[in-house]
Tab-separated table of N, CA and C in Angstrom:
chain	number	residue	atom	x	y	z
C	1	UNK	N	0.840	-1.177	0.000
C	1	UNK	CA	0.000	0.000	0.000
C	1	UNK	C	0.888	1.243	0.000
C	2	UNK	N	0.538	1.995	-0.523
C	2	UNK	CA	1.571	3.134	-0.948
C	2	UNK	C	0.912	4.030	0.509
C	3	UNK	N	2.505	4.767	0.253
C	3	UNK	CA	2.097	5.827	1.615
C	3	UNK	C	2.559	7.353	0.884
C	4	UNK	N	2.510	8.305	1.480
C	4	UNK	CA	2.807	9.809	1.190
C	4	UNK	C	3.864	10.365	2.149
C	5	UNK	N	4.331	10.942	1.556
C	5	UNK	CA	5.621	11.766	2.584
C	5	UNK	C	5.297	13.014	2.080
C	6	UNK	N	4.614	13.960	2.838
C	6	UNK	CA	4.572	15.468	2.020
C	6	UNK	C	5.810	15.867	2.733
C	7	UNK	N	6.210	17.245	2.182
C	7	UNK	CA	7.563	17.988	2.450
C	7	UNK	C	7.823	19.310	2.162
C	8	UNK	N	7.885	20.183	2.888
C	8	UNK	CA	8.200	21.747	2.560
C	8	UNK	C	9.080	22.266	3.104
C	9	UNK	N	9.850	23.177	2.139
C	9	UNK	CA	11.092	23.662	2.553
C	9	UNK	C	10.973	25.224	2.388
C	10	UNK	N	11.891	25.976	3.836
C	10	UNK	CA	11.506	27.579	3.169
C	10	UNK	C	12.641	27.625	3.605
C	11	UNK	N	13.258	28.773	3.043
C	11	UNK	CA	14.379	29.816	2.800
C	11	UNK	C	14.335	30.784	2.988
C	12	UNK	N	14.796	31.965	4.145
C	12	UNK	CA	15.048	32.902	4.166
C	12	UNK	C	15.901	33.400	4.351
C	13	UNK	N	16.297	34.542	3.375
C	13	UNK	CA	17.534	35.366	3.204
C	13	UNK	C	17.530	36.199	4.262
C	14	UNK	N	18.452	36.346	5.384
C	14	UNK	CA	18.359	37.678	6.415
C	14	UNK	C	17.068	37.607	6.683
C	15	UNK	N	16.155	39.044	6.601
C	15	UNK	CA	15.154	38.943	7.005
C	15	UNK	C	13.850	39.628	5.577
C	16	UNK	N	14.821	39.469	4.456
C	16	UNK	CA	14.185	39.693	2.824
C	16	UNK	C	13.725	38.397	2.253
C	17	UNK	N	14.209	38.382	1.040
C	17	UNK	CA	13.581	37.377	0.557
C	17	UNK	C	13.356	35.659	1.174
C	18	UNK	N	12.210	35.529	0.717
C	18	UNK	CA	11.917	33.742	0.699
C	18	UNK	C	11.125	33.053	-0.320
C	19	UNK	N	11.718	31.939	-0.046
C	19	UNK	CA	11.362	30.889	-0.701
C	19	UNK	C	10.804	29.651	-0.800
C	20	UNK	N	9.871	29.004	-0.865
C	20	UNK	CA	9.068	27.501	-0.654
C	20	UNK	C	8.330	26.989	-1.725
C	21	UNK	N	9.410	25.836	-1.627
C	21	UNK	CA	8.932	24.688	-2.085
C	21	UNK	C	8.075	23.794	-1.713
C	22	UNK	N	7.520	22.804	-1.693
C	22	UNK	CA	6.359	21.894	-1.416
C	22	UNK	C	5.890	20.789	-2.368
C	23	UNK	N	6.168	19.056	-2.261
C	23	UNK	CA	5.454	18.492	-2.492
C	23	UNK	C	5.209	17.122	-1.848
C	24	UNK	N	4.283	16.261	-2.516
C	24	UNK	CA	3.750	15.221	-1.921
C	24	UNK	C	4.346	13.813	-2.470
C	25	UNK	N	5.532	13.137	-2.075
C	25	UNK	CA	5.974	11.827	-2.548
C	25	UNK	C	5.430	10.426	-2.131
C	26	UNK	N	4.742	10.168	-3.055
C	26	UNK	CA	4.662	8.932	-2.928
C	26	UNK	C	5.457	7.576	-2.826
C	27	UNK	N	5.271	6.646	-1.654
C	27	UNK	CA	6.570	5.915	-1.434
C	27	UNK	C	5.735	4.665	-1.382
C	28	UNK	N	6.155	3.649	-1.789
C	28	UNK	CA	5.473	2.206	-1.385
C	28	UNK	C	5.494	1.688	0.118
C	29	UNK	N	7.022	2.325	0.638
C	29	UNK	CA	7.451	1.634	1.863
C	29	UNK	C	7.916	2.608	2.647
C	30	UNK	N	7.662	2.973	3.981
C	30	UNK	CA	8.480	3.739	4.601
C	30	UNK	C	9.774	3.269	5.555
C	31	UNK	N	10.608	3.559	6.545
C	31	UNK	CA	11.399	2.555	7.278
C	31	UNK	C	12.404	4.015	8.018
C	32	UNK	N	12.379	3.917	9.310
C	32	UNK	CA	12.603	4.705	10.165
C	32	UNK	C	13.683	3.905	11.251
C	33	UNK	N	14.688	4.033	10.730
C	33	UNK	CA	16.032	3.212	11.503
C	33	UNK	C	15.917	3.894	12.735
C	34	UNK	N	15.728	3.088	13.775
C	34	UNK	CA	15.367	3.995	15.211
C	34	UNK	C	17.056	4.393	15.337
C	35	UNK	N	16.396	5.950	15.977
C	35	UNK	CA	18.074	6.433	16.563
C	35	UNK	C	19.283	5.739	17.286
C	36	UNK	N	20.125	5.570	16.577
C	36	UNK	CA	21.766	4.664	16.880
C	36	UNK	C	22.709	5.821	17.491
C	37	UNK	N	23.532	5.399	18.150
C	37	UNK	CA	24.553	6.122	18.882
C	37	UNK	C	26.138	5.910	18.270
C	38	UNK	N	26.874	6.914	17.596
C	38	UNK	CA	28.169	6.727	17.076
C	38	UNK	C	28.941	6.983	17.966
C	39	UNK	N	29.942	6.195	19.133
C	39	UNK	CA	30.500	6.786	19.806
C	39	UNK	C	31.899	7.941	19.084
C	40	UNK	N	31.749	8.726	20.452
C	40	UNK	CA	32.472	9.765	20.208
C	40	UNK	C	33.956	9.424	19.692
C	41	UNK	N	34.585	9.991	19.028
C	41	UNK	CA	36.366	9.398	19.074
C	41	UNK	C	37.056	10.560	18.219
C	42	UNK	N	38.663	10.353	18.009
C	42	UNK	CA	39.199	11.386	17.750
C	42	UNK	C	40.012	10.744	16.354
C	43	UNK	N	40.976	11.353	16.063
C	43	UNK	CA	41.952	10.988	14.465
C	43	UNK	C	42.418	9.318	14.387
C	44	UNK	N	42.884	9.104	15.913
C	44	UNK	CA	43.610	8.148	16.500
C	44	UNK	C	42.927	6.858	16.845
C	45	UNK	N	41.124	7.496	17.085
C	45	UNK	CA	40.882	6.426	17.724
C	45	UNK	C	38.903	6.811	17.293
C	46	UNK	N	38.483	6.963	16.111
C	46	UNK	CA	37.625	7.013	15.363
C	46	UNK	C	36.562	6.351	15.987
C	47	UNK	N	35.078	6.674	16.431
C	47	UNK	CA	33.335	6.491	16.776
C	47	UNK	C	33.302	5.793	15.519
C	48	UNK	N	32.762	4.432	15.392
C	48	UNK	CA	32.537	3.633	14.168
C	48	UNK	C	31.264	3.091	13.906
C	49	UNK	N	30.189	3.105	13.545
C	49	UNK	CA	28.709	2.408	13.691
C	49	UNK	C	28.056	2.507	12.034
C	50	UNK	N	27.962	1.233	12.353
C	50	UNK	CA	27.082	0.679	10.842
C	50	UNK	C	25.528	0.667	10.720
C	51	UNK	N	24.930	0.997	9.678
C	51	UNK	CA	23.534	1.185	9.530
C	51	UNK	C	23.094	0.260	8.132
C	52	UNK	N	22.406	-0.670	7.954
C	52	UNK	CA	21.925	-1.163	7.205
C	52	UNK	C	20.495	-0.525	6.670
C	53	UNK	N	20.609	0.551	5.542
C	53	UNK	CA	19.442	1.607	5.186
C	53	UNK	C	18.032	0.843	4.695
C	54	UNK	N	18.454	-0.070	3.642
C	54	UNK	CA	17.140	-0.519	2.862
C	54	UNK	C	17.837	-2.034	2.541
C	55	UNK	N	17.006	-2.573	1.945
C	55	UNK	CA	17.558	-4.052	1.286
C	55	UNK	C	17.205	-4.339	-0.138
C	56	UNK	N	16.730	-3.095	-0.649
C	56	UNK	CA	16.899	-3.686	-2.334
C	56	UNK	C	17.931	-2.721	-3.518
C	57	UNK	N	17.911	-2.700	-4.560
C	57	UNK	CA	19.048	-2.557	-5.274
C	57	UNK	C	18.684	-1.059	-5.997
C	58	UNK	N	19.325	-0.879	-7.007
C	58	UNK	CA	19.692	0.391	-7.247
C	58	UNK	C	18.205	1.114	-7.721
C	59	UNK	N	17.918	2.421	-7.726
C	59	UNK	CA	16.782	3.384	-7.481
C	59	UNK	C	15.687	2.903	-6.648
C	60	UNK	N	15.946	1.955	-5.652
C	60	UNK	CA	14.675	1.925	-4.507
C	60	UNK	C	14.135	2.779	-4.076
C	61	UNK	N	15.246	3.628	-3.179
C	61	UNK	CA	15.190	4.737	-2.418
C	61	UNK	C	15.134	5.709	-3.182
C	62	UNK	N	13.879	6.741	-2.753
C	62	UNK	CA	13.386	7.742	-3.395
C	62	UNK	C	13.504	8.779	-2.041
C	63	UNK	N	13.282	8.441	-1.314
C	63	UNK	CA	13.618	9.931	-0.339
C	63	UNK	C	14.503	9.541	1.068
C	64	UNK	N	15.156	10.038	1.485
C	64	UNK	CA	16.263	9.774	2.344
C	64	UNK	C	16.545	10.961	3.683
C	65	UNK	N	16.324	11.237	4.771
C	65	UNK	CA	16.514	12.030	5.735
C	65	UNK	C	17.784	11.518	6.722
C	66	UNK	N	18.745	12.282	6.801
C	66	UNK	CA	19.102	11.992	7.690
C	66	UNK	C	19.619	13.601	8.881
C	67	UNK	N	19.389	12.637	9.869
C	67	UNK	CA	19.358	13.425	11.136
C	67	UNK	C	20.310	13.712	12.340
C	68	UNK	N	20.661	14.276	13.752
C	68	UNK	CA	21.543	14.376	14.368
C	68	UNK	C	21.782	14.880	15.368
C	69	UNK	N	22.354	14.912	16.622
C	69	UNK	CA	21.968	16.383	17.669
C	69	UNK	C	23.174	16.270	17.736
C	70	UNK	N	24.097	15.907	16.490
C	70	UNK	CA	25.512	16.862	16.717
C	70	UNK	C	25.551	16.909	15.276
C	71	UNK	N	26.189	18.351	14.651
C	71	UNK	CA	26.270	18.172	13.409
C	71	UNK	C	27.614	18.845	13.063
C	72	UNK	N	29.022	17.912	12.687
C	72	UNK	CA	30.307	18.663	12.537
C	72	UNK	C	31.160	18.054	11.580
C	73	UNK	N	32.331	18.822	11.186
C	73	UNK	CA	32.588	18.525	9.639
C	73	UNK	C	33.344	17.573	9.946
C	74	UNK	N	33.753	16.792	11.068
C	74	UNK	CA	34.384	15.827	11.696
C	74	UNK	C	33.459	14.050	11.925
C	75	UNK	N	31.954	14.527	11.414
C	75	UNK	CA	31.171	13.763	12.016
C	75	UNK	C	30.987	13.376	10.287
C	76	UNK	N	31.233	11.604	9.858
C	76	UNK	CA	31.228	11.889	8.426
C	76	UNK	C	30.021	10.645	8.127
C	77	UNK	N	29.600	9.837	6.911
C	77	UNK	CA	28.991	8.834	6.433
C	77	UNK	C	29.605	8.569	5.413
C	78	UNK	N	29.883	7.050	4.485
C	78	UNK	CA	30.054	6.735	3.723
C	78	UNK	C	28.517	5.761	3.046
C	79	UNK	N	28.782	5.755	1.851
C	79	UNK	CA	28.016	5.059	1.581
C	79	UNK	C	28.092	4.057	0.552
C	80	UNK	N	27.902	2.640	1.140
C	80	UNK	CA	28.016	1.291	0.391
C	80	UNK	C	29.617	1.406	-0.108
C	81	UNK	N	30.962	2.051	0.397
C	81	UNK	CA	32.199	1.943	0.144
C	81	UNK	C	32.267	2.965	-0.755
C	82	UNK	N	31.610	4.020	-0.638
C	82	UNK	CA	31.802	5.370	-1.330
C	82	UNK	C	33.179	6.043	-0.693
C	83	UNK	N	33.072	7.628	-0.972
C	83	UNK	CA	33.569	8.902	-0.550
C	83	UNK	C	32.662	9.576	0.899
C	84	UNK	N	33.418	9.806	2.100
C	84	UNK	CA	33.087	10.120	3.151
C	84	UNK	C	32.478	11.408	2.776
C	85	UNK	N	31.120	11.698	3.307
C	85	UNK	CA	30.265	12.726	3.349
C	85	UNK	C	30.293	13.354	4.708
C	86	UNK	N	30.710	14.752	4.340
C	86	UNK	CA	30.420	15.462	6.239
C	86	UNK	C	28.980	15.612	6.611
C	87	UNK	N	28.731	14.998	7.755
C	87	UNK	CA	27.529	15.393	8.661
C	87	UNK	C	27.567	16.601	9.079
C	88	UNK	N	27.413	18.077	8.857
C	88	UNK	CA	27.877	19.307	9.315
C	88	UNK	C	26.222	19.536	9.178
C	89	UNK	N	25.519	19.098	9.084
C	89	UNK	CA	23.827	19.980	9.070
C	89	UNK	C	22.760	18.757	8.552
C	90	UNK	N	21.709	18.843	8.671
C	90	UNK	CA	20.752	17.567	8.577
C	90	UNK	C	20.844	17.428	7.077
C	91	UNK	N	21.188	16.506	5.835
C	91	UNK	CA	21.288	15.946	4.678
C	91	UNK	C	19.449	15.299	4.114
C	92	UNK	N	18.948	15.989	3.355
C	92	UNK	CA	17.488	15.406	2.798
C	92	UNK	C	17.474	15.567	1.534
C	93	UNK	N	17.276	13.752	1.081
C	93	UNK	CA	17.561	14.232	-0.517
C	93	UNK	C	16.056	13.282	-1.318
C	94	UNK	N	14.921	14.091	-1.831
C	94	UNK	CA	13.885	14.033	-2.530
C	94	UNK	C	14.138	13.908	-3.647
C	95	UNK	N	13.612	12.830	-4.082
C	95	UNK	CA	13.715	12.071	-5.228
C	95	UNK	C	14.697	11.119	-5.603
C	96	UNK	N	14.530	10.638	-6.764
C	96	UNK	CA	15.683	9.012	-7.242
C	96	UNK	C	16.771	9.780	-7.400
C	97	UNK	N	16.480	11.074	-8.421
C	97	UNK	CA	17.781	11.662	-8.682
C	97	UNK	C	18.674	12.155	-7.843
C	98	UNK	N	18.159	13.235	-6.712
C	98	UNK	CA	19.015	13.387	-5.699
C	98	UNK	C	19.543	12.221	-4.717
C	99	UNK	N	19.146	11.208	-4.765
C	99	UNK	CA	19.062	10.277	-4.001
C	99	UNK	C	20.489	9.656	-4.190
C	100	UNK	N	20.380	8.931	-5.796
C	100	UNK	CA	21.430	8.930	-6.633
C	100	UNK	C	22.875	9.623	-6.689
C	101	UNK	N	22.883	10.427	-5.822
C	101	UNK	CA	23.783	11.387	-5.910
C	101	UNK	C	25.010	10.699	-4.340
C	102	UNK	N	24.433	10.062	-3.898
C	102	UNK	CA	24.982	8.595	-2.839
C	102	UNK	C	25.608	7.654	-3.231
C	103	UNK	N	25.329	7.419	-4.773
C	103	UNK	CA	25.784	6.114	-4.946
C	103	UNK	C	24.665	5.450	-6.122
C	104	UNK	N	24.522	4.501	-6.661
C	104	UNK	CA	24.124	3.243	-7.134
C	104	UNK	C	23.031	3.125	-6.114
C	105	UNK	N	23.565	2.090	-5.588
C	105	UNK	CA	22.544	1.824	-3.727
C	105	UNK	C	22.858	2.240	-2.790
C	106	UNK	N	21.905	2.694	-1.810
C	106	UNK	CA	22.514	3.226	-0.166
C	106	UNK	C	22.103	1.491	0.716
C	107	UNK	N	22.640	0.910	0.715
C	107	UNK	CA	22.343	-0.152	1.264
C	107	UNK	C	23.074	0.132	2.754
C	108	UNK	N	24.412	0.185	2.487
C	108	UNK	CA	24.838	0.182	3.886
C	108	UNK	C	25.813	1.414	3.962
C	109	UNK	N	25.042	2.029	4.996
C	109	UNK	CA	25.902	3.823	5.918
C	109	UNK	C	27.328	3.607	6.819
C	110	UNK	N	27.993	3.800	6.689
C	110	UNK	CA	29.137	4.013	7.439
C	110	UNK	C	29.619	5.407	8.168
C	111	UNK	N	28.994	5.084	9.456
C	111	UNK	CA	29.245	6.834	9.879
C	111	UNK	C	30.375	6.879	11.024
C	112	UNK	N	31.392	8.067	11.139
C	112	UNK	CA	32.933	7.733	11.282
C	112	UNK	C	32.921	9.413	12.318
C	113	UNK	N	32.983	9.169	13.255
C	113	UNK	CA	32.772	10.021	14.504
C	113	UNK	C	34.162	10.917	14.659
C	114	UNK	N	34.506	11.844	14.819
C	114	UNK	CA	35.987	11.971	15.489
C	114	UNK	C	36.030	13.541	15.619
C	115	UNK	N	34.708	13.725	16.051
C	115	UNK	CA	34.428	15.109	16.773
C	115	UNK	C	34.682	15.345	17.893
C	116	UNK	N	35.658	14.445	18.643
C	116	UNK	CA	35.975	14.080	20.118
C	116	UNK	C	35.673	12.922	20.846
C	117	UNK	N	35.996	12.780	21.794
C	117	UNK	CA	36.115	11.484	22.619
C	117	UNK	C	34.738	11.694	23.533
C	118	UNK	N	34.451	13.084	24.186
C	118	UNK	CA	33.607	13.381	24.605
C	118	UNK	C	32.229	14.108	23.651
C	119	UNK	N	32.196	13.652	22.213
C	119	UNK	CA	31.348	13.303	21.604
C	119	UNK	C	30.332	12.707	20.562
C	120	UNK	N	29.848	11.766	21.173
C	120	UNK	CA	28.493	10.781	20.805
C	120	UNK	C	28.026	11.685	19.680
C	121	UNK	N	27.655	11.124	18.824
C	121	UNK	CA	26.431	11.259	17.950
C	121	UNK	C	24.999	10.594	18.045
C	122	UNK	N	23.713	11.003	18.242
C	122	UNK	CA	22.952	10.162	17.552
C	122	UNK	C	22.097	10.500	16.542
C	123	UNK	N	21.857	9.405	15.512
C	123	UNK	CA	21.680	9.554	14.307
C	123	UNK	C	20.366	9.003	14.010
C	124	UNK	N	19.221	9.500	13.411
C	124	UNK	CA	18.187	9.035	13.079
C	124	UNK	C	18.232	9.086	11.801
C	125	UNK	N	17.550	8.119	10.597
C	125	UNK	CA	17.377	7.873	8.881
C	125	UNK	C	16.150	7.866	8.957
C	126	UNK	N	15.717	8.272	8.142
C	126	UNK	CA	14.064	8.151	7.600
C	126	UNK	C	14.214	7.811	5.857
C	127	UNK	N	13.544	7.272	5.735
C	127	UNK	CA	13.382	5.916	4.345
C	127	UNK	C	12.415	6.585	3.805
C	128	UNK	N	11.877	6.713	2.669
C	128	UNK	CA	11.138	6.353	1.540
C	128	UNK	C	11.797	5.677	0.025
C	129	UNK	N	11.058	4.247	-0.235
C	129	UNK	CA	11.468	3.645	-1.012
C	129	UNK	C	10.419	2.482	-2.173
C	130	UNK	N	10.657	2.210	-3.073
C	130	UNK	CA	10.321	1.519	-3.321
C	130	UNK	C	9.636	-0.108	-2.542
C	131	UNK	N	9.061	-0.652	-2.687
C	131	UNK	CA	9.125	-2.129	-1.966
C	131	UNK	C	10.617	-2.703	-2.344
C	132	UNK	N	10.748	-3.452	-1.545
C	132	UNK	CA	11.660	-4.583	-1.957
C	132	UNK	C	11.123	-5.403	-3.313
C	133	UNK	N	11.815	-5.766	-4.600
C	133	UNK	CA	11.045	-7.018	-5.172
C	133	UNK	C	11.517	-8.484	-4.649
């Protein structure tokens, strides 16, 4: 049964212009990786935690959130043996195409901590995807 993810985004410049977008994606499947904890670590001694995103193959995933209550250019993700992405601000990417822009498949996240020893990450994903076939 298909589900909906509506979504709006606004932009404001200073306190002039703005901007909003808005629409309604339809997803077959939703999947909400409950919040995981990356421990904290440094150059020497790297926060390491694996996330298994979805389980089917390339353009499943159509919308992708990811989340954080630490966000630093030290705090990174890989994806499926990609190029390390900085976690520096919440990452939401709508549609196959932006989605795509991860990789082939996001099957499996690799997120690589070393914003300090004294700090944890935790990380919430939010899914929209195709079904599995």
């Amino acid at each position: 049964m298909a589900e909906t993810i509506n979504w709006t985004l606004e932009v404001q410049i200073g306190g002039g212009q703005k901007e909003s977008v808005s629409q309604a994606l339809s997803v077959e499947a939703t999947d909400r990786l409950v919040a995981f904890t990356v421990p904290g670590g440094d150059n020497a001694n790297p926060g390491t935690k694996t996330a298994a995103v979805q389980p089917g193959g390339a353009g499943q995933v159509q919308f992708l959130m990811i989340s954080s209550n630490l966000y630093d250019a030290n705090l990174t993700f890989a994806v499926d043996g990609g190029s390390a992405i900085k976690l520096d601000s919440p990452q939401v990417f709508f549609g196959v195409g932006s989605v795509a822009l991860l990789g082939q498949t996001q099957n499996k996240f690799v997120f690589t901590n070393k914003a300090g020893l004294n700090k944890p990450a935790t990380i919430s994903i939010l899914v929209g995807r195709k079904a599995a076939p």
